[in-house]
Amino acid sequence: MRVLISVVASLLLLAGAHATALTTILKAGDKACYYADVDGVGEKVGFYFAIQSGGNFEIDWVVMDPEDKIIIEGDNERQGDYIFTAKLVGEYSFCFANDGGSADKLIDFDIMVESEPRRVLSASQAPLKEHTSALEESTYKINGLLSSIQRLQKYFHTRHHRNYSTVLSTQSRLFWFTILECVAVVGMSLAQIWVLKTFFSRSGR
């Protein structure tokens, strides 16, 4: 039993990935870049982002390799979820630009670098080969299901923030519309009083 537990733990470690989940505010006209190191050719790199609030929830972005060549990019996008295979070892850059926006943007994003080496069993571990293969496949299936759940949670998280931002914007518009309406009513009342006063105060009327 202890051997099986240790095998499962090893598989979870081998199937792991190092990721960076961040939230940042990008002011109007600014640009921000974030970096991730890739240690080997062929590693999978995942990039997810979503605009939580600000303007029309749109941003310009670009992903570049260590030689500053563009891998993927997009203009005026609200969110994205991309996976690509690293062809070079080094530092990859993930940049956001709010050049065309007039409002600050709240950006939620993840940068994930993962590799999935398979566990190689020695001759002494041959009796556990069948059990290990089954556990290994189960581990990767669980990992895939967890990734799907995480993506779904991110989707609902983004929808919540955007709806909340829309509600705040609507409340602000209703508030100022009510203020303007009150000012207009008071102004019309004062104008009517002035007209009546002027009409009856004229001589010969």
Short mmCIF file of N, CA, C and O in Angstrom, two decimals, residues 50-189:
data_model
loop_
_atom_site.label_atom_id
_atom_site.label_comp_id
_atom_site.label_asym_id
_atom_site.label_seq_id
_atom_site.Cartn_x
_atom_site.Cartn_y
_atom_site.Cartn_z
N ALA A 50 -8.15 37.35 -18.99
CA ALA A 50 -9.52 37.84 -19.07
C ALA A 50 -9.58 39.23 -18.47
O ALA A 50 -8.98 39.49 -17.42
N ILE A 51 -10.26 40.13 -19.16
CA ILE A 51 -10.43 41.51 -18.66
C ILE A 51 -11.63 41.51 -17.73
O ILE A 51 -12.75 41.23 -18.13
N GLN A 52 -11.37 41.84 -16.47
CA GLN A 52 -12.42 41.80 -15.46
C GLN A 52 -13.24 43.09 -15.43
O GLN A 52 -14.44 43.06 -15.15
N SER A 53 -12.61 44.22 -15.67
CA SER A 53 -13.34 45.49 -15.64
C SER A 53 -12.56 46.54 -16.40
O SER A 53 -11.35 46.40 -16.62
N GLY A 54 -13.27 47.59 -16.81
CA GLY A 54 -12.63 48.70 -17.49
C GLY A 54 -13.02 48.82 -18.95
O GLY A 54 -12.80 47.89 -19.73
N GLY A 55 -13.60 49.97 -19.31
CA GLY A 55 -13.95 50.23 -20.70
C GLY A 55 -14.88 49.19 -21.29
O GLY A 55 -15.88 48.81 -20.67
N ASN A 56 -14.52 48.70 -22.47
CA ASN A 56 -15.31 47.67 -23.15
C ASN A 56 -14.71 46.28 -22.93
O ASN A 56 -14.96 45.37 -23.73
N PHE A 57 -13.91 46.12 -21.90
CA PHE A 57 -13.29 44.84 -21.57
C PHE A 57 -12.41 44.33 -22.71
O PHE A 57 -12.41 43.13 -23.01
N GLU A 58 -11.64 45.20 -23.34
CA GLU A 58 -10.80 44.81 -24.46
C GLU A 58 -9.36 45.23 -24.21
O GLU A 58 -9.09 46.24 -23.55
N ILE A 59 -8.42 44.43 -24.75
CA ILE A 59 -7.00 44.70 -24.55
C ILE A 59 -6.22 44.15 -25.74
O ILE A 59 -6.65 43.19 -26.39
N ASP A 60 -5.07 44.77 -26.02
CA ASP A 60 -4.15 44.25 -27.03
C ASP A 60 -3.06 43.44 -26.31
O ASP A 60 -2.59 43.84 -25.24
N TRP A 61 -2.64 42.33 -26.90
CA TRP A 61 -1.66 41.48 -26.24
C TRP A 61 -0.77 40.79 -27.27
O TRP A 61 -1.13 40.66 -28.45
N VAL A 62 0.39 40.33 -26.81
CA VAL A 62 1.32 39.64 -27.68
C VAL A 62 2.21 38.73 -26.84
O VAL A 62 2.55 39.06 -25.70
N VAL A 63 2.55 37.57 -27.40
CA VAL A 63 3.46 36.61 -26.77
C VAL A 63 4.67 36.46 -27.67
O VAL A 63 4.52 36.19 -28.88
N MET A 64 5.88 36.62 -27.12
CA MET A 64 7.11 36.56 -27.89
C MET A 64 8.08 35.55 -27.29
O MET A 64 8.10 35.34 -26.07
N ASP A 65 8.89 34.95 -28.14
CA ASP A 65 9.86 33.95 -27.70
C ASP A 65 11.14 34.65 -27.23
O ASP A 65 11.23 35.88 -27.27
N PRO A 66 12.16 33.88 -26.79
CA PRO A 66 13.41 34.51 -26.32
C PRO A 66 14.13 35.36 -27.36
O PRO A 66 14.95 36.20 -27.01
N GLU A 67 13.84 35.16 -28.65
CA GLU A 67 14.46 35.95 -29.70
C GLU A 67 13.57 37.12 -30.13
O GLU A 67 13.79 37.72 -31.19
N ASP A 68 12.55 37.43 -29.30
CA ASP A 68 11.62 38.53 -29.55
C ASP A 68 10.82 38.36 -30.84
O ASP A 68 10.40 39.35 -31.46
N LYS A 69 10.58 37.12 -31.23
CA LYS A 69 9.70 36.85 -32.36
C LYS A 69 8.29 36.58 -31.85
O LYS A 69 8.12 35.89 -30.86
N ILE A 70 7.32 37.13 -32.56
CA ILE A 70 5.92 37.00 -32.13
C ILE A 70 5.44 35.58 -32.36
O ILE A 70 5.56 35.04 -33.47
N ILE A 71 4.89 34.98 -31.32
CA ILE A 71 4.32 33.63 -31.42
C ILE A 71 2.82 33.73 -31.68
O ILE A 71 2.30 33.17 -32.63
N ILE A 72 2.13 34.44 -30.82
CA ILE A 72 0.70 34.70 -30.99
C ILE A 72 0.41 36.11 -30.51
O ILE A 72 1.12 36.65 -29.65
N GLU A 73 -0.63 36.72 -31.05
CA GLU A 73 -1.02 38.06 -30.65
C GLU A 73 -2.49 38.28 -30.93
O GLU A 73 -3.13 37.50 -31.64
N GLY A 74 -3.02 39.35 -30.36
CA GLY A 74 -4.42 39.68 -30.57
C GLY A 74 -4.69 41.14 -30.29
O GLY A 74 -3.97 41.78 -29.51
N ASP A 75 -5.71 41.68 -30.92
CA ASP A 75 -6.10 43.09 -30.75
C ASP A 75 -7.54 43.16 -30.28
O ASP A 75 -8.42 42.48 -30.81
N ASN A 76 -7.76 44.01 -29.27
CA ASN A 76 -9.10 44.28 -28.76
C ASN A 76 -9.85 43.00 -28.41
O ASN A 76 -11.00 42.79 -28.82
N GLU A 77 -9.20 42.14 -27.64
CA GLU A 77 -9.82 40.89 -27.21
C GLU A 77 -10.19 40.96 -25.74
O GLU A 77 -9.47 41.58 -24.94
N ARG A 78 -11.29 40.30 -25.38
CA ARG A 78 -11.76 40.32 -24.00
C ARG A 78 -11.11 39.24 -23.15
O ARG A 78 -10.83 39.47 -21.98
N GLN A 79 -10.86 38.09 -23.74
CA GLN A 79 -10.21 37.02 -23.02
C GLN A 79 -9.66 36.01 -24.01
O GLN A 79 -10.03 35.99 -25.18
N GLY A 80 -8.75 35.17 -23.52
CA GLY A 80 -8.14 34.17 -24.39
C GLY A 80 -7.55 33.04 -23.57
O GLY A 80 -7.17 33.22 -22.41
N ASP A 81 -7.47 31.89 -24.18
CA ASP A 81 -6.91 30.71 -23.54
C ASP A 81 -6.11 29.96 -24.60
O ASP A 81 -6.71 29.35 -25.50
N TYR A 82 -4.78 29.98 -24.50
CA TYR A 82 -3.93 29.44 -25.55
C TYR A 82 -2.89 28.50 -24.96
O TYR A 82 -2.42 28.69 -23.83
N ILE A 83 -2.52 27.49 -25.74
CA ILE A 83 -1.46 26.57 -25.39
C ILE A 83 -0.56 26.39 -26.61
O ILE A 83 -1.06 26.14 -27.72
N PHE A 84 0.73 26.54 -26.45
CA PHE A 84 1.67 26.34 -27.54
C PHE A 84 2.89 25.58 -27.04
O PHE A 84 3.15 25.50 -25.84
N THR A 85 3.62 25.01 -27.97
CA THR A 85 4.82 24.23 -27.66
C THR A 85 6.06 25.11 -27.83
O THR A 85 6.24 25.73 -28.88
N ALA A 86 6.88 25.16 -26.79
CA ALA A 86 8.08 25.98 -26.84
C ALA A 86 9.12 25.34 -27.75
O ALA A 86 9.45 24.16 -27.61
N LYS A 87 9.64 26.12 -28.70
CA LYS A 87 10.67 25.62 -29.62
C LYS A 87 12.06 26.11 -29.24
O LYS A 87 13.05 25.66 -29.82
N LEU A 88 12.12 27.02 -28.26
CA LEU A 88 13.40 27.54 -27.81
C LEU A 88 13.45 27.53 -26.29
O LEU A 88 12.43 27.63 -25.62
N VAL A 89 14.64 27.42 -25.76
CA VAL A 89 14.85 27.51 -24.32
C VAL A 89 15.18 28.95 -23.97
O VAL A 89 15.98 29.60 -24.64
N GLY A 90 14.55 29.46 -22.94
CA GLY A 90 14.81 30.83 -22.53
C GLY A 90 13.60 31.51 -21.94
O GLY A 90 12.66 30.86 -21.46
N GLU A 91 13.62 32.83 -22.00
CA GLU A 91 12.59 33.65 -21.36
C GLU A 91 11.55 34.10 -22.38
O GLU A 91 11.89 34.80 -23.34
N TYR A 92 10.31 33.72 -22.15
CA TYR A 92 9.20 34.12 -23.01
C TYR A 92 8.48 35.31 -22.37
O TYR A 92 8.31 35.36 -21.14
N SER A 93 8.05 36.23 -23.20
CA SER A 93 7.40 37.45 -22.69
C SER A 93 5.92 37.45 -23.08
O SER A 93 5.55 37.04 -24.18
N PHE A 94 5.12 37.93 -22.15
CA PHE A 94 3.66 38.04 -22.32
C PHE A 94 3.29 39.49 -22.02
O PHE A 94 3.36 39.92 -20.87
N CYS A 95 2.92 40.24 -23.06
CA CYS A 95 2.73 41.68 -22.91
C CYS A 95 1.28 42.08 -23.18
O CYS A 95 0.62 41.53 -24.07
N PHE A 96 0.83 43.08 -22.41
CA PHE A 96 -0.49 43.69 -22.59
C PHE A 96 -0.29 45.16 -22.89
O PHE A 96 0.59 45.81 -22.32
N ALA A 97 -1.12 45.71 -23.77
CA ALA A 97 -1.05 47.12 -24.13
C ALA A 97 -2.45 47.72 -24.08
O ALA A 97 -3.38 47.18 -24.69
N ASN A 98 -2.57 48.83 -23.38
CA ASN A 98 -3.84 49.55 -23.27
C ASN A 98 -3.74 50.89 -23.98
O ASN A 98 -4.14 51.92 -23.46
N ASP A 99 -3.16 50.86 -25.17
CA ASP A 99 -2.89 52.10 -25.90
C ASP A 99 -4.17 52.79 -26.35
O ASP A 99 -4.30 54.00 -26.25
N GLY A 100 -5.10 52.02 -26.89
CA GLY A 100 -6.31 52.62 -27.43
C GLY A 100 -7.41 52.84 -26.41
O GLY A 100 -8.45 53.40 -26.73
N GLY A 101 -7.21 52.40 -25.18
CA GLY A 101 -8.25 52.52 -24.16
C GLY A 101 -8.15 53.83 -23.38
O GLY A 101 -7.06 54.38 -23.21
N SER A 102 -9.29 54.31 -22.92
CA SER A 102 -9.33 55.53 -22.11
C SER A 102 -9.61 55.24 -20.65
O SER A 102 -9.70 56.16 -19.84
N ALA A 103 -9.74 53.96 -20.30
CA ALA A 103 -10.03 53.57 -18.92
C ALA A 103 -9.02 52.53 -18.45
O ALA A 103 -8.42 51.81 -19.25
N ASP A 104 -8.83 52.47 -17.15
CA ASP A 104 -7.94 51.46 -16.57
C ASP A 104 -8.58 50.08 -16.72
O ASP A 104 -9.80 49.92 -16.59
N LYS A 105 -7.74 49.08 -16.96
CA LYS A 105 -8.23 47.72 -17.16
C LYS A 105 -7.72 46.81 -16.03
O LYS A 105 -6.53 46.84 -15.70
N LEU A 106 -8.62 46.03 -15.48
CA LEU A 106 -8.26 45.02 -14.49
C LEU A 106 -8.13 43.68 -15.21
O LEU A 106 -9.09 43.17 -15.76
N ILE A 107 -6.89 43.13 -15.22
CA ILE A 107 -6.59 41.93 -16.00
C ILE A 107 -6.26 40.78 -15.06
O ILE A 107 -5.42 40.92 -14.16
N ASP A 108 -6.91 39.67 -15.30
CA ASP A 108 -6.63 38.43 -14.57
C ASP A 108 -6.00 37.46 -15.56
O ASP A 108 -6.60 37.17 -16.61
N PHE A 109 -4.80 36.93 -15.26
CA PHE A 109 -4.14 36.06 -16.23
C PHE A 109 -3.30 35.00 -15.54
O PHE A 109 -2.88 35.16 -14.39
N ASP A 110 -3.07 33.91 -16.27
CA ASP A 110 -2.25 32.79 -15.82
C ASP A 110 -1.19 32.50 -16.88
O ASP A 110 -1.49 32.51 -18.08
N ILE A 111 0.01 32.21 -16.42
CA ILE A 111 1.09 31.75 -17.29
C ILE A 111 1.56 30.41 -16.74
O ILE A 111 2.01 30.35 -15.59
N MET A 112 1.46 29.36 -17.53
CA MET A 112 1.78 28.02 -17.05
C MET A 112 2.78 27.36 -17.98
O MET A 112 2.61 27.37 -19.20
N VAL A 113 3.82 26.80 -17.40
CA VAL A 113 4.81 26.04 -18.15
C VAL A 113 4.82 24.63 -17.59
O VAL A 113 5.03 24.44 -16.39
N GLU A 114 4.55 23.65 -18.45
CA GLU A 114 4.45 22.29 -17.95
C GLU A 114 5.17 21.31 -18.86
O GLU A 114 5.29 21.53 -20.06
N SER A 115 5.64 20.25 -18.27
CA SER A 115 6.20 19.11 -19.00
C SER A 115 5.64 17.86 -18.35
O SER A 115 5.41 17.83 -17.13
N GLU A 116 5.45 16.84 -19.13
CA GLU A 116 4.81 15.62 -18.64
C GLU A 116 5.69 14.40 -18.93
O GLU A 116 5.39 13.58 -19.78
N PRO A 117 6.82 14.26 -18.23
CA PRO A 117 7.66 13.08 -18.44
C PRO A 117 6.99 11.84 -17.87
O PRO A 117 6.37 11.88 -16.82
N ARG A 118 7.12 10.75 -18.57
CA ARG A 118 6.57 9.49 -18.12
C ARG A 118 7.55 8.79 -17.17
O ARG A 118 8.76 8.82 -17.38
N ARG A 119 6.99 8.17 -16.16
CA ARG A 119 7.81 7.46 -15.19
C ARG A 119 8.37 6.18 -15.81
O ARG A 119 7.63 5.40 -16.39
N VAL A 120 9.69 5.99 -15.70
CA VAL A 120 10.35 4.80 -16.23
C VAL A 120 10.63 3.85 -15.07
O VAL A 120 11.31 4.21 -14.10
N LEU A 121 10.10 2.64 -15.16
CA LEU A 121 10.26 1.66 -14.10
C LEU A 121 11.52 0.84 -14.29
O LEU A 121 11.88 0.47 -15.42
N SER A 122 12.18 0.57 -13.21
CA SER A 122 13.36 -0.29 -13.25
C SER A 122 12.93 -1.75 -13.25
O SER A 122 11.76 -2.08 -13.09
N ALA A 123 13.91 -2.64 -13.41
CA ALA A 123 13.61 -4.08 -13.47
C ALA A 123 13.03 -4.59 -12.15
O ALA A 123 12.18 -5.48 -12.14
N SER A 124 13.48 -4.00 -11.04
CA SER A 124 12.99 -4.44 -9.73
C SER A 124 11.54 -4.05 -9.50
O SER A 124 10.88 -4.59 -8.62
N GLN A 125 11.05 -3.08 -10.29
CA GLN A 125 9.67 -2.62 -10.12
C GLN A 125 8.74 -3.20 -11.17
O GLN A 125 7.62 -2.75 -11.34
N ALA A 126 9.21 -4.22 -11.89
CA ALA A 126 8.41 -4.82 -12.95
C ALA A 126 7.06 -5.34 -12.48
O ALA A 126 6.06 -5.19 -13.18
N PRO A 127 6.96 -5.98 -11.28
CA PRO A 127 5.64 -6.46 -10.84
C PRO A 127 4.61 -5.36 -10.67
O PRO A 127 3.40 -5.62 -10.72
N LEU A 128 5.09 -4.12 -10.48
CA LEU A 128 4.15 -3.01 -10.29
C LEU A 128 3.80 -2.31 -11.60
O LEU A 128 3.10 -1.30 -11.59
N LYS A 129 4.30 -2.86 -12.71
CA LYS A 129 4.14 -2.16 -13.98
C LYS A 129 2.67 -1.97 -14.35
O LYS A 129 2.24 -0.88 -14.74
N GLU A 130 1.89 -3.04 -14.21
CA GLU A 130 0.48 -2.93 -14.59
C GLU A 130 -0.25 -1.96 -13.69
O GLU A 130 -1.04 -1.13 -14.15
N HIS A 131 -0.01 -2.04 -12.37
CA HIS A 131 -0.66 -1.12 -11.43
C HIS A 131 -0.23 0.32 -11.70
O HIS A 131 -1.03 1.24 -11.65
N THR A 132 1.05 0.49 -11.99
CA THR A 132 1.56 1.84 -12.22
C THR A 132 0.94 2.45 -13.47
O THR A 132 0.57 3.64 -13.49
N SER A 133 0.83 1.66 -14.53
CA SER A 133 0.23 2.18 -15.77
C SER A 133 -1.21 2.63 -15.53
O SER A 133 -1.62 3.70 -16.00
N ALA A 134 -1.96 1.83 -14.80
CA ALA A 134 -3.35 2.20 -14.51
C ALA A 134 -3.42 3.46 -13.67
O ALA A 134 -4.22 4.36 -13.93
N LEU A 135 -2.55 3.53 -12.65
CA LEU A 135 -2.52 4.72 -11.80
C LEU A 135 -2.07 5.94 -12.58
O LEU A 135 -2.58 7.06 -12.38
N GLU A 136 -1.13 5.73 -13.48
CA GLU A 136 -0.63 6.85 -14.27
C GLU A 136 -1.72 7.42 -15.16
O GLU A 136 -1.91 8.65 -15.22
N GLU A 137 -2.44 6.56 -15.85
CA GLU A 137 -3.53 7.02 -16.70
C GLU A 137 -4.62 7.71 -15.89
O GLU A 137 -5.16 8.74 -16.29
N SER A 138 -4.94 7.15 -14.72
CA SER A 138 -5.95 7.77 -13.85
C SER A 138 -5.49 9.15 -13.39
O SER A 138 -6.28 10.09 -13.32
N THR A 139 -4.20 9.25 -13.09
CA THR A 139 -3.66 10.53 -12.63
C THR A 139 -3.78 11.60 -13.72
O THR A 139 -4.19 12.74 -13.45
N TYR A 140 -3.45 11.23 -14.95
CA TYR A 140 -3.54 12.20 -16.04
C TYR A 140 -4.99 12.56 -16.36
O TYR A 140 -5.29 13.70 -16.74
N LYS A 141 -5.90 11.60 -16.21
CA LYS A 141 -7.32 11.90 -16.40
C LYS A 141 -7.82 12.88 -15.34
O LYS A 141 -8.55 13.82 -15.62
N ILE A 142 -7.41 12.62 -14.08
CA ILE A 142 -7.79 13.53 -12.99
C ILE A 142 -7.22 14.92 -13.24
O ILE A 142 -7.89 15.93 -13.01
N ASN A 143 -5.98 14.95 -13.71
CA ASN A 143 -5.34 16.24 -14.00
C ASN A 143 -6.12 16.99 -15.08
O ASN A 143 -6.33 18.21 -14.99
N GLY A 144 -6.57 16.26 -16.11
CA GLY A 144 -7.35 16.90 -17.16
C GLY A 144 -8.69 17.41 -16.66
O GLY A 144 -9.14 18.50 -17.03
N LEU A 145 -9.36 16.62 -15.81
CA LEU A 145 -10.64 17.05 -15.24
C LEU A 145 -10.47 18.27 -14.35
O LEU A 145 -11.30 19.20 -14.37
N LEU A 146 -9.39 18.30 -13.57
CA LEU A 146 -9.13 19.46 -12.72
C LEU A 146 -8.89 20.71 -13.56
O LEU A 146 -9.34 21.80 -13.21
N SER A 147 -8.18 20.54 -14.68
CA SER A 147 -7.95 21.68 -15.57
C SER A 147 -9.27 22.21 -16.12
O SER A 147 -9.48 23.43 -16.22
N SER A 148 -10.17 21.30 -16.48
CA SER A 148 -11.48 21.72 -17.00
C SER A 148 -12.27 22.47 -15.94
O SER A 148 -12.92 23.49 -16.22
N ILE A 149 -12.23 21.98 -14.70
CA ILE A 149 -12.92 22.66 -13.61
C ILE A 149 -12.35 24.04 -13.37
O ILE A 149 -13.08 25.02 -13.15
N GLN A 150 -11.01 24.15 -13.42
CA GLN A 150 -10.37 25.44 -13.23
C GLN A 150 -10.77 26.43 -14.32
O GLN A 150 -11.03 27.61 -14.04
N ARG A 151 -10.82 25.95 -15.57
CA ARG A 151 -11.24 26.83 -16.66
C ARG A 151 -12.69 27.29 -16.47
O ARG A 151 -13.01 28.46 -16.73
N LEU A 152 -13.56 26.39 -16.02
CA LEU A 152 -14.94 26.76 -15.79
C LEU A 152 -15.05 27.79 -14.66
O LEU A 152 -15.83 28.75 -14.75
N GLN A 153 -14.26 27.60 -13.60
CA GLN A 153 -14.26 28.56 -12.50
C GLN A 153 -13.77 29.93 -12.97
O GLN A 153 -14.31 30.96 -12.56
N LYS A 154 -12.75 29.94 -13.81
CA LYS A 154 -12.25 31.21 -14.34
C LYS A 154 -13.32 31.90 -15.18
O LYS A 154 -13.47 33.13 -15.13
N TYR A 155 -14.08 31.11 -15.94
CA TYR A 155 -15.14 31.68 -16.77
C TYR A 155 -16.20 32.35 -15.91
O TYR A 155 -16.59 33.51 -16.16
N PHE A 156 -16.66 31.66 -14.86
CA PHE A 156 -17.67 32.25 -13.98
C PHE A 156 -17.11 33.44 -13.20
O PHE A 156 -17.82 34.41 -12.93
N HIS A 157 -15.83 33.35 -12.83
CA HIS A 157 -15.19 34.47 -12.13
C HIS A 157 -15.17 35.71 -13.02
O HIS A 157 -15.49 36.82 -12.57
N THR A 158 -14.85 35.52 -14.29
CA THR A 158 -14.83 36.65 -15.23
C THR A 158 -16.23 37.21 -15.45
O THR A 158 -16.43 38.42 -15.46
N ARG A 159 -17.22 36.32 -15.63
CA ARG A 159 -18.59 36.78 -15.82
C ARG A 159 -19.06 37.58 -14.61
O ARG A 159 -19.75 38.61 -14.75
N HIS A 160 -18.71 37.12 -13.41
CA HIS A 160 -19.11 37.82 -12.19
C HIS A 160 -18.54 39.23 -12.16
O HIS A 160 -19.25 40.20 -11.88
N HIS A 161 -17.25 39.36 -12.46
CA HIS A 161 -16.61 40.68 -12.42
C HIS A 161 -17.19 41.61 -13.48
O HIS A 161 -17.41 42.79 -13.23
N ARG A 162 -17.41 41.08 -14.68
CA ARG A 162 -17.95 41.93 -15.74
C ARG A 162 -19.37 42.38 -15.42
O ARG A 162 -19.72 43.54 -15.65
N ASN A 163 -20.20 41.48 -14.92
CA ASN A 163 -21.56 41.85 -14.55
C ASN A 163 -21.57 42.86 -13.42
O ASN A 163 -22.37 43.81 -13.40
N TYR A 164 -20.66 42.67 -12.45
CA TYR A 164 -20.57 43.61 -11.34
C TYR A 164 -20.14 44.98 -11.84
O TYR A 164 -20.67 46.01 -11.41
N SER A 165 -19.18 45.02 -12.77
CA SER A 165 -18.75 46.29 -13.35
C SER A 165 -19.88 46.96 -14.11
O SER A 165 -20.06 48.18 -14.04
N THR A 166 -20.68 46.17 -14.83
CA THR A 166 -21.82 46.73 -15.56
C THR A 166 -22.86 47.30 -14.60
O THR A 166 -23.43 48.37 -14.85
N VAL A 167 -23.10 46.61 -13.49
CA VAL A 167 -24.06 47.10 -12.49
C VAL A 167 -23.58 48.43 -11.90
O VAL A 167 -24.37 49.38 -11.75
N LEU A 168 -22.29 48.53 -11.57
CA LEU A 168 -21.75 49.78 -11.03
C LEU A 168 -21.88 50.91 -12.04
O LEU A 168 -22.23 52.05 -11.68
N SER A 169 -21.59 50.61 -13.30
CA SER A 169 -21.71 51.63 -14.34
C SER A 169 -23.16 52.09 -14.49
O SER A 169 -23.45 53.29 -14.62
N THR A 170 -24.10 51.15 -14.46
CA THR A 170 -25.52 51.50 -14.56
C THR A 170 -25.99 52.32 -13.37
O THR A 170 -26.74 53.29 -13.52
N GLN A 171 -25.54 51.94 -12.18
CA GLN A 171 -25.90 52.72 -10.98
C GLN A 171 -25.38 54.14 -11.07
O GLN A 171 -26.08 55.09 -10.71
N SER A 172 -24.15 54.30 -11.56
CA SER A 172 -23.59 55.64 -11.70
C SER A 172 -24.38 56.47 -12.70
O SER A 172 -24.67 57.66 -12.45
N ARG A 173 -24.75 55.86 -13.82
CA ARG A 173 -25.53 56.59 -14.82
C ARG A 173 -26.90 56.97 -14.27
O ARG A 173 -27.37 58.09 -14.51
N LEU A 174 -27.57 56.06 -13.56
CA LEU A 174 -28.87 56.37 -12.97
C LEU A 174 -28.77 57.49 -11.95
O LEU A 174 -29.64 58.37 -11.87
N PHE A 175 -27.70 57.49 -11.16
CA PHE A 175 -27.51 58.53 -10.15
C PHE A 175 -27.39 59.90 -10.80
O PHE A 175 -28.10 60.85 -10.42
N TRP A 176 -26.52 60.02 -11.81
CA TRP A 176 -26.33 61.32 -12.43
C TRP A 176 -27.54 61.74 -13.26
O TRP A 176 -27.84 62.94 -13.37
N PHE A 177 -28.27 60.77 -13.82
CA PHE A 177 -29.50 61.10 -14.54
C PHE A 177 -30.54 61.65 -13.57
O PHE A 177 -31.26 62.61 -13.89
N THR A 178 -30.63 61.06 -12.38
CA THR A 178 -31.57 61.54 -11.36
C THR A 178 -31.19 62.94 -10.91
O THR A 178 -32.07 63.81 -10.74
N ILE A 179 -29.90 63.19 -10.70
CA ILE A 179 -29.44 64.54 -10.31
C ILE A 179 -29.80 65.55 -11.39
O ILE A 179 -30.31 66.65 -11.10
N LEU A 180 -29.55 65.20 -12.65
CA LEU A 180 -29.86 66.10 -13.76
C LEU A 180 -31.36 66.36 -13.85
O LEU A 180 -31.80 67.49 -14.10
N GLU A 181 -32.16 65.32 -13.62
CA GLU A 181 -33.61 65.48 -13.66
C GLU A 181 -34.09 66.40 -12.54
O GLU A 181 -34.96 67.26 -12.76
N CYS A 182 -33.53 66.26 -11.35
CA CYS A 182 -33.91 67.14 -10.23
C CYS A 182 -33.53 68.59 -10.51
O CYS A 182 -34.31 69.52 -10.23
N VAL A 183 -32.34 68.78 -11.07
CA VAL A 183 -31.91 70.14 -11.41
C VAL A 183 -32.83 70.76 -12.45
O VAL A 183 -33.20 71.95 -12.38
N ALA A 184 -33.24 69.94 -13.44
CA ALA A 184 -34.13 70.44 -14.48
C ALA A 184 -35.49 70.82 -13.90
O ALA A 184 -36.07 71.86 -14.26
N VAL A 185 -36.04 70.02 -12.99
CA VAL A 185 -37.33 70.31 -12.37
C VAL A 185 -37.26 71.60 -11.56
O VAL A 185 -38.15 72.47 -11.64
N VAL A 186 -36.19 71.72 -10.75
CA VAL A 186 -36.02 72.94 -9.94
C VAL A 186 -35.86 74.15 -10.84
O VAL A 186 -36.45 75.23 -10.60
N GLY A 187 -35.08 74.00 -11.93
CA GLY A 187 -34.89 75.12 -12.86
C GLY A 187 -36.18 75.54 -13.53
O GLY A 187 -36.47 76.74 -13.67
N MET A 188 -37.01 74.57 -13.95
CA MET A 188 -38.30 74.89 -14.56
C MET A 188 -39.23 75.58 -13.56
O MET A 188 -39.97 76.51 -13.93
N SER A 189 -39.20 75.14 -12.31
CA SER A 189 -40.06 75.77 -11.28
C SER A 189 -39.65 77.22 -11.06
O SER A 189 -40.52 78.12 -11.00
#
